[in-house]
Coordinates of C-alpha atoms and ligand atoms in Angstrom, one line a residue:
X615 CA 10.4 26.5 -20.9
X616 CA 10.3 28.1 -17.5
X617 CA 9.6 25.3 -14.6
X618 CA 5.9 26.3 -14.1
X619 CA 4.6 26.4 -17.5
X620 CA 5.4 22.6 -17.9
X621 CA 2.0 20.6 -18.1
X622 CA 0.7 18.8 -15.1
X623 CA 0.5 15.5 -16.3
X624 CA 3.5 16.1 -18.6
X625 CA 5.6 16.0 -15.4
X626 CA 4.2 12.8 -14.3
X627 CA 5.1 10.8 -17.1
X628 CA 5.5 7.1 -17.3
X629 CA 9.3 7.7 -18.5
X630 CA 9.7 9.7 -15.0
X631 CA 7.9 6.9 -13.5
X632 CA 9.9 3.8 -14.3
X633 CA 12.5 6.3 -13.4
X634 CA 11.7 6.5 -10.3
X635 CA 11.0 2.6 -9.6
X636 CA 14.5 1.9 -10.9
X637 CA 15.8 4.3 -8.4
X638 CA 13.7 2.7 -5.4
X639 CA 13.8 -0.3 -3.5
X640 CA 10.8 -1.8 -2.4
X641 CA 10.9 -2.2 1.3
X642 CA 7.4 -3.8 2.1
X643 CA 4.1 -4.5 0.9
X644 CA 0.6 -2.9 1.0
X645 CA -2.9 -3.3 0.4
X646 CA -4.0 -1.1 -2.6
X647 CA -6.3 -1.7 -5.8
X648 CA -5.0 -2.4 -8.9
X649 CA -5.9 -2.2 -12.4
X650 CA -5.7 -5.7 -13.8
X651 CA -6.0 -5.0 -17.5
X652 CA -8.1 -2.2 -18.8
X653 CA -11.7 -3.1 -18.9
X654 CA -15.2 -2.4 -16.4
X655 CA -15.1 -1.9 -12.8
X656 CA -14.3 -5.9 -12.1
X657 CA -10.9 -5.1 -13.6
X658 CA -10.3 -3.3 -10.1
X659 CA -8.5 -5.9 -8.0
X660 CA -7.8 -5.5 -4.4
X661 CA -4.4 -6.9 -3.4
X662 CA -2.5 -7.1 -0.5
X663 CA 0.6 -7.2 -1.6
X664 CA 1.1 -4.2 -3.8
X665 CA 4.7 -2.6 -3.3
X666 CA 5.2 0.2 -0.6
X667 CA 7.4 2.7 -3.2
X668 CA 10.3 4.4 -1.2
X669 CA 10.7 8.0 -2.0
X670 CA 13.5 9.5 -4.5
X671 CA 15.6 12.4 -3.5
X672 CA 12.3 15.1 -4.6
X673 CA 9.8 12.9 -3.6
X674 CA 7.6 12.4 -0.5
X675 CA 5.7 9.4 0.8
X676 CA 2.4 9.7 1.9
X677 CA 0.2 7.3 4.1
X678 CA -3.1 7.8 2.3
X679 CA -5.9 8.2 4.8
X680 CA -9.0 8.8 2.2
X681 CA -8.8 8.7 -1.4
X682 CA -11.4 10.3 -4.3
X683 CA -13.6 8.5 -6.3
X684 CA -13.6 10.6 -10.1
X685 CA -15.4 10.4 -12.5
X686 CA -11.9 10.7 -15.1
X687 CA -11.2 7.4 -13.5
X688 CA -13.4 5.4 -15.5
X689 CA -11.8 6.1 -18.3
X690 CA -8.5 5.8 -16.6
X691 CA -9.6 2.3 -16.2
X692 CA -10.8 1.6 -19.7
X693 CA -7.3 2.8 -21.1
X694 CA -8.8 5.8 -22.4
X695 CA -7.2 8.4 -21.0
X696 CA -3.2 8.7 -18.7
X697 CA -2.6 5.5 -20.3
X698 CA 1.0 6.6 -20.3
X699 CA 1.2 6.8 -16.3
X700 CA -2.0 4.2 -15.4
X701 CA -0.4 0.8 -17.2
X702 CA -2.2 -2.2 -16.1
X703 CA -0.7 -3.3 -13.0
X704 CA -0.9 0.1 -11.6
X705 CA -2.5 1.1 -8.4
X706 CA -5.6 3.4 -8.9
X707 CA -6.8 6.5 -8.1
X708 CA -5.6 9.9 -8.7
X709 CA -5.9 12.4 -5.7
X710 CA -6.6 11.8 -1.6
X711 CA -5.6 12.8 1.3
X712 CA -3.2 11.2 4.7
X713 CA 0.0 12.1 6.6
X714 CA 3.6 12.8 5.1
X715 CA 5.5 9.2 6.1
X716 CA 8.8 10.5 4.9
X717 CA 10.2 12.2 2.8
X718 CA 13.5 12.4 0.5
X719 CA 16.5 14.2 1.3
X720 CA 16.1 17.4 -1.3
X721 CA 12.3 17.8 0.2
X722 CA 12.1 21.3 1.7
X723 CA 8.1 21.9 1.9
X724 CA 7.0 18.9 3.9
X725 CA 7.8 17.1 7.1
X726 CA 6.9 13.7 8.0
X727 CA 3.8 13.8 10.2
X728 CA 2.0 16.7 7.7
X729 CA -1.3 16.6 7.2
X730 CA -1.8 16.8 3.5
X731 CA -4.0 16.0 0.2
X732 CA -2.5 14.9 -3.2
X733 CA -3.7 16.1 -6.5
X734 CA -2.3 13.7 -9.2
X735 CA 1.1 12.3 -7.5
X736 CA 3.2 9.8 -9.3
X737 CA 0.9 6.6 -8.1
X738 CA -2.2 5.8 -7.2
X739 CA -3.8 6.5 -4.6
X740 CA -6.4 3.2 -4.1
X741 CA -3.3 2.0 -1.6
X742 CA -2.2 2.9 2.1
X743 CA 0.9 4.7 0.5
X744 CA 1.2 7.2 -2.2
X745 CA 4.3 9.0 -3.7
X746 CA 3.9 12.7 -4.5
X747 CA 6.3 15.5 -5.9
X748 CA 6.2 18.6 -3.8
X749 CA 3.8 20.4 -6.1
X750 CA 1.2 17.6 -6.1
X751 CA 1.2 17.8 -2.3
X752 CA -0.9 21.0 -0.4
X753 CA -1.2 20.8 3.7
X754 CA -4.6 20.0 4.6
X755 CA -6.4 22.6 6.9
X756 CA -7.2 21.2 10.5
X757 CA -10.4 21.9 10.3
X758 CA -11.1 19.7 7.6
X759 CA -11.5 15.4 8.2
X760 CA -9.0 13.6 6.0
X761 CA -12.7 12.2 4.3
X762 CA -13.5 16.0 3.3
X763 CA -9.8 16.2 2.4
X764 CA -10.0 13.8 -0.5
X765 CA -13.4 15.6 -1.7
X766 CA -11.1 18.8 -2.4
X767 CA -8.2 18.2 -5.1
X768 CA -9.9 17.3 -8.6
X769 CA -13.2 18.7 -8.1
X770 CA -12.3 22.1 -6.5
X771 CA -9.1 22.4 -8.6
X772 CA -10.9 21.9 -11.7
X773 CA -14.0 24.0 -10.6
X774 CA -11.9 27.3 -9.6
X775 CA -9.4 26.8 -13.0
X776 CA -12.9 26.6 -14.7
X777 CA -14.3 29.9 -12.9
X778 CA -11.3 31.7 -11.9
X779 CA -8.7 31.5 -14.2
X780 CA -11.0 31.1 -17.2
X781 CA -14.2 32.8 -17.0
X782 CA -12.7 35.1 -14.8
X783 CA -15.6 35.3 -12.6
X784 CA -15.9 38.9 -11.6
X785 CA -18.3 40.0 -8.5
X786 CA -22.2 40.4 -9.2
X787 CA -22.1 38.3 -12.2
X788 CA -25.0 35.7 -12.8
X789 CA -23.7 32.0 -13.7
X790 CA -25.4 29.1 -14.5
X791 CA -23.4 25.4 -13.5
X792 CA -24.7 22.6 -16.2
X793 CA -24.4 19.8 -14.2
X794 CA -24.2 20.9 -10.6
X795 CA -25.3 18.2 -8.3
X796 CA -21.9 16.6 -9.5
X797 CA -18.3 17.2 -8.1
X798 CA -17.6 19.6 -9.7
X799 CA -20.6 21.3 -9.9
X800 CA -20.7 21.4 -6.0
X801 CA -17.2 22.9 -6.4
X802 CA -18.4 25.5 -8.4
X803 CA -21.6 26.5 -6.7
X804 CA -19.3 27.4 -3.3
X805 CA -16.4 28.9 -5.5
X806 CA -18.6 31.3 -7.6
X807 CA -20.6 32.6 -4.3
X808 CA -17.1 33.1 -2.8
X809 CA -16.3 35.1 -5.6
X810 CA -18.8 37.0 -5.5
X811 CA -21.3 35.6 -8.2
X812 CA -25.1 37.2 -7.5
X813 CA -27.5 34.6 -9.4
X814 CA -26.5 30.9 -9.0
X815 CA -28.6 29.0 -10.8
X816 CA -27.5 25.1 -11.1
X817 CA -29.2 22.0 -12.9
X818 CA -29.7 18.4 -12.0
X819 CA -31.4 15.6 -12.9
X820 CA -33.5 14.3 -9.6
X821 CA -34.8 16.0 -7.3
X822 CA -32.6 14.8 -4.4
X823 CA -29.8 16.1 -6.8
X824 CA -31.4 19.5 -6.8
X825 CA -32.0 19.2 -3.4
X826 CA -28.6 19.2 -2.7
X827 CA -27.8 22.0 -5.2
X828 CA -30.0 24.3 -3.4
X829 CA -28.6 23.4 0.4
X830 CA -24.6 24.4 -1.2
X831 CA -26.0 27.8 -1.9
X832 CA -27.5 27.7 -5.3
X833 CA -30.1 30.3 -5.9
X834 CA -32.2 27.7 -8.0
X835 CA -32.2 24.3 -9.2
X836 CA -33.8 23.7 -12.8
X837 CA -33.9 20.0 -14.5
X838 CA -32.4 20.0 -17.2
X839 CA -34.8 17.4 -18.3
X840 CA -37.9 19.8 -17.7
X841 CA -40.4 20.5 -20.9
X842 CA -40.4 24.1 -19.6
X843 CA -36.5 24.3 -18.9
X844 CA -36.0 27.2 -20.8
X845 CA -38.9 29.3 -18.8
X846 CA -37.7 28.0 -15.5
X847 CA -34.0 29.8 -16.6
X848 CA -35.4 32.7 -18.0
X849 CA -37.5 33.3 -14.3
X850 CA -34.5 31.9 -12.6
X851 CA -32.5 34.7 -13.9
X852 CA -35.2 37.3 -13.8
X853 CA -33.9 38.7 -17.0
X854 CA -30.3 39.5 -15.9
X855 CA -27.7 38.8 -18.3
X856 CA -26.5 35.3 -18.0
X857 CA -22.6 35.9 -17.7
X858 CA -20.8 32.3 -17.0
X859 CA -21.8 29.4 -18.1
X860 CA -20.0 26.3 -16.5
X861 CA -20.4 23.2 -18.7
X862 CA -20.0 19.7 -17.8
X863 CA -22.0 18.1 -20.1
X864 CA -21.0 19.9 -23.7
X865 CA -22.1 17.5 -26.1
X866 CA -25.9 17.7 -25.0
X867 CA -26.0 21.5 -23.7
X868 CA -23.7 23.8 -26.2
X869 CA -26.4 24.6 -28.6
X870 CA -28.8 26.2 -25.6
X871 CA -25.9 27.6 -24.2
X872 CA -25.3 29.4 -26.9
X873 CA -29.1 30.5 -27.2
X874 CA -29.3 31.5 -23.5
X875 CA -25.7 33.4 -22.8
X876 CA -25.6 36.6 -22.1
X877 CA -23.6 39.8 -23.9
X878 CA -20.1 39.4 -23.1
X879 CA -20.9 36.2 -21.5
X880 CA -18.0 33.4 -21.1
X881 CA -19.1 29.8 -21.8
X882 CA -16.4 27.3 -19.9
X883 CA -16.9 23.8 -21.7
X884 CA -15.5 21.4 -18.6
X885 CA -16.8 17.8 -20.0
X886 CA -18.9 16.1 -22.3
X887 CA -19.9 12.5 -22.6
X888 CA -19.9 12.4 -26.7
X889 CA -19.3 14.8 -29.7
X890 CA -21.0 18.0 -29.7
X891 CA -22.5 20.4 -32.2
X892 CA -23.0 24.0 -32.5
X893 CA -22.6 26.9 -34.9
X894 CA -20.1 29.0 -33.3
X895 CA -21.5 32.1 -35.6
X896 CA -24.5 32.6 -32.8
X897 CA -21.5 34.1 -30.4
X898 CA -21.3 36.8 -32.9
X899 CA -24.0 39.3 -32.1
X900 CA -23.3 39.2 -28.2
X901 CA -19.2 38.7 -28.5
X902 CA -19.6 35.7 -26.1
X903 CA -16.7 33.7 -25.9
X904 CA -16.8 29.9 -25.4
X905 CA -13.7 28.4 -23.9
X906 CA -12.6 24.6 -22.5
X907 CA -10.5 24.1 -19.2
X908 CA -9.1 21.6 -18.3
X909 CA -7.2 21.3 -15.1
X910 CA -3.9 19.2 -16.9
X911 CA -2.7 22.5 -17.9
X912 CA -2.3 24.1 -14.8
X913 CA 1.2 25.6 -13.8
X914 CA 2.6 24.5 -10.7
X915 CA 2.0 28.7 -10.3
X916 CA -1.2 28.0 -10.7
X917 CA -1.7 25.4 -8.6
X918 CA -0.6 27.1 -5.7
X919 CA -2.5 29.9 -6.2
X920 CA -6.0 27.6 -5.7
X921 CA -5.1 25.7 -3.0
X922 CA -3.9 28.8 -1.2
X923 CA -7.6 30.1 -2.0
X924 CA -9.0 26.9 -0.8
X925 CA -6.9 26.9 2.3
X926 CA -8.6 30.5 3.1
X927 CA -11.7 29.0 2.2
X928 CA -11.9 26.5 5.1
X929 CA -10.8 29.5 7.1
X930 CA -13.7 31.6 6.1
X931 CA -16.5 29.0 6.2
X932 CA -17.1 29.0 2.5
X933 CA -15.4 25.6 1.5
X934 CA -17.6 22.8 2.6
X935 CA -16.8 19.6 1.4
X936 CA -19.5 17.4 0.4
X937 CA -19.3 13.6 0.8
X938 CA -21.5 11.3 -1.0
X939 CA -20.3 7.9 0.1
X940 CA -17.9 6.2 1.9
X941 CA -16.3 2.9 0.2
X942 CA -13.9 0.3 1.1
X943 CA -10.6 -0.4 -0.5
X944 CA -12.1 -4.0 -1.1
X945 CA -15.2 -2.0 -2.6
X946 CA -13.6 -0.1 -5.3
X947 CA -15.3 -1.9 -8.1
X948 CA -18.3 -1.5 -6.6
X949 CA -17.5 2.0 -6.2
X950 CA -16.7 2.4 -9.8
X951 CA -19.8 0.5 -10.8
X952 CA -22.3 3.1 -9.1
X953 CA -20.5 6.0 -10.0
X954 CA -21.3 4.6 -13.4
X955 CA -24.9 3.0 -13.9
X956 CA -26.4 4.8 -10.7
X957 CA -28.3 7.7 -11.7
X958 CA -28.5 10.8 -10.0
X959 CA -25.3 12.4 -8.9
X960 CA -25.1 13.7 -5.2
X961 CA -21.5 15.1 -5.1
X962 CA -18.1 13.2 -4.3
X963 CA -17.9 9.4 -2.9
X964 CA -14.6 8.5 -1.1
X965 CA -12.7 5.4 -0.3
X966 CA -11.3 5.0 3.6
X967 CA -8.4 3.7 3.6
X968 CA -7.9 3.6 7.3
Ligands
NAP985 N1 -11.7 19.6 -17.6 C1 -11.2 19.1 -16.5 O1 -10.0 19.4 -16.1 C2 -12.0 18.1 -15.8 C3 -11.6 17.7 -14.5 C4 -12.5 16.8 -13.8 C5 -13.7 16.4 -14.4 N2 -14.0 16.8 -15.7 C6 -15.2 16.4 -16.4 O2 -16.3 17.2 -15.8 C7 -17.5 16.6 -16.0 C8 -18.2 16.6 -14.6 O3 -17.4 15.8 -13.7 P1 -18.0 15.4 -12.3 O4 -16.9 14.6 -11.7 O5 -18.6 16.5 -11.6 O6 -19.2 14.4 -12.8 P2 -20.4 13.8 -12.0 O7 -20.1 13.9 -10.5 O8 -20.8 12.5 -12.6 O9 -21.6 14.9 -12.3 C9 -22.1 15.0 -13.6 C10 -23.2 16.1 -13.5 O10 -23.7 16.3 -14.8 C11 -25.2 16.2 -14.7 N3 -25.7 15.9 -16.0 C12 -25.8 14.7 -16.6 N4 -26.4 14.8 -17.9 C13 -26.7 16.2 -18.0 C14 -27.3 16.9 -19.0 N5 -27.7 16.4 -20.1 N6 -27.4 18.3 -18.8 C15 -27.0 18.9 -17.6 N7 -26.4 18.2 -16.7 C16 -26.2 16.8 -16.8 C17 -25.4 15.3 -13.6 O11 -26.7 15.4 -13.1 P3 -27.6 14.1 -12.7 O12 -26.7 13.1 -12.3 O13 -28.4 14.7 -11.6 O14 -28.4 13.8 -13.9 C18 -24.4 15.8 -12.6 O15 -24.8 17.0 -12.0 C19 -17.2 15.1 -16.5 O16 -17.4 15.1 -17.8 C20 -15.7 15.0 -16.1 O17 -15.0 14.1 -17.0 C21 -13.2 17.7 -16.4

């Protein structure tokens, strides 16, 4: 298998990782957040004397500036999902952004002093250092804070893989984001205008959420908790074939969906919070296709490709990062905790690191 058809996550393995801590030696010690058994946000533990790693010969070290809060973190934390790279122990937090510290002696892409943001490295990033492979690591435009740089890798990766490479969004097509006041969902908004999309319509479930939907450039906001949801979509759309559908909530959505897609349309299932059911048959009569993405398959190729669109998008004016909130290392629980029991989502919250 060619280099850049092995899976992301694959590469990052736990095997490669005690690998790599063999290989190192630990110069000196950080603050960082750890995960002290898998559990609820009070297993996040800040400590101050986490291990600075040291890079290996491919590897670069990265003072982390800003890391993202995700939402695939709280089930990192429960042991739910990259159990194999997150052991308890481990620092958390899978993408951010800072400054190349230094690198290894095979590193050709990256000079200490680059500013750059990480997209799952080979530790956390809940810490003042970071290690990253060179195609985890993508420079970070000027123009852009190092706060707005840790709202960009999961949410904007996974939003363009979703529209892009899967429903391969195609200019003047209508497209309706299930769950859009989210980070992803703000992702997607700015990507599918930038790609031309004509109708964006988004959903949310308060009104400061659709609030925000509208000021990222959605052409309407609908609750998806509205008696008269359905109507709203239909005037929303003004009849027009509804061609993408970008789903983030599968298990409570896929049967409307299915109902409301257009001829030809493309259904992109990006998350789901329990088991979903549908009868696939009503994609017959209007050839829809329904598809998953899911941003752990994406080549190194790949990769490349959106950050290079992403870098153009700062360029151009359409890539606005959103923040939500700013955290603390020290606040990470709490962090954790409001991401899960507050409701309402308004976009990405960060942590400063520095
Ligand atoms: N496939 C991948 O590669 C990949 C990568 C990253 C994330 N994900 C997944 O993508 C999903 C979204 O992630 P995120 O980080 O954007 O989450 P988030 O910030 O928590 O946003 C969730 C969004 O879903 C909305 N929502 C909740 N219930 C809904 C419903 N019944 N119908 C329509 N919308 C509903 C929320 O609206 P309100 O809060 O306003 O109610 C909010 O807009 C999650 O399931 C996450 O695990 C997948």
């Amino acid at each position: 298998m060619p280099p850049t058809t092995t899976a992301f996550f694959e590469r990052t393995s736990f095997t490669n990782l005690q690998e790599t801590f063999t290989a190192m030696e630990t110069t000196s010690k950080m603050n960082g957040v750890v995960i002290d058994g898998y559990g609820g946000p009070e297993v996040l533990k800040h400590r101050s004397d986490v291990d600075v790693p040291t890079p290996g010969a491919k590897q670069i070290l990265v003072k982390i500036k800003s890391a993202g809060i995700n939402s695939v973190e709280g089930r990192v934390r429960q042991g739910l999902f990259l159990t194999s790279l997150f052991k308890p122990q481990s620092v958390m937090g899978v993408d951010g952004s800072g400054v190349v510290e230094q690198v290894g002696g095979e590193v050709t892409k990256f000079k200490p002093g680059d500013r750059v943001y990480v997209v799952c490295g080979r530790t956390g990033t809940y810490a003042e250092y970071t290690l990253a492979n060179e195609d985890n690591l993508y420079l970070l435009h000027d123009k852009l804070s190092f706060n707005e740089g840790a709202v960009l890798p999961i949410p904007y990766f996974t939003a363009h893989r979703a529209l892009v490479k899967r429903a391969r969004i195609e200019k003047g097509e209508s497209v309706l984001i299930q769950g859009a006041s989210g980070q992803v969902g703000l992702a997607c908004i700015q990507i599918a205008r930038a790609f031309g999309a004509t109708t964006i319509v988004g959903t949310a479930g308060t009104p400061e959420g659709r609030n925000l939907v509208m000021k990222q450039g959605a052409d309407f906001a609908i609750d998806y908790r509205a008696e008269d949801y359905k109507d709203q979509m239909k005037t929303a759309f003004a009849d027009k074939n509804i061609d993408v559908i970008i789903e983030m909530n599968c298990d409570t959505n896929i049967a409307l969906d299915m109902d409301i897609i257009g001829e030809g349309g493309r259904i992109v299932i990006v998350g789901k919070k329990g088991e979903a059911k549908c009868d696939p048959s009503r994609l017959m009569l209007k050839e829809a296709l329904m598809m998953g993405s899911g941003l752990r398959l994406a080549t190194e190729e790949d990769r490349e490709l959106i950050a290079r669109d992403l870098y153009a998008g700062v360029e151009e004016g359409w890539l606005r990062p959103h923040i939500n909130k700013v955290y603390s290392l020290e606040e990470a629980g709490t962090a954790h905790w409001e991401m899960e029991n507050q409701r309402g989502a308004l976009g990405k919250s960060i942590i400063a690191v520095e």
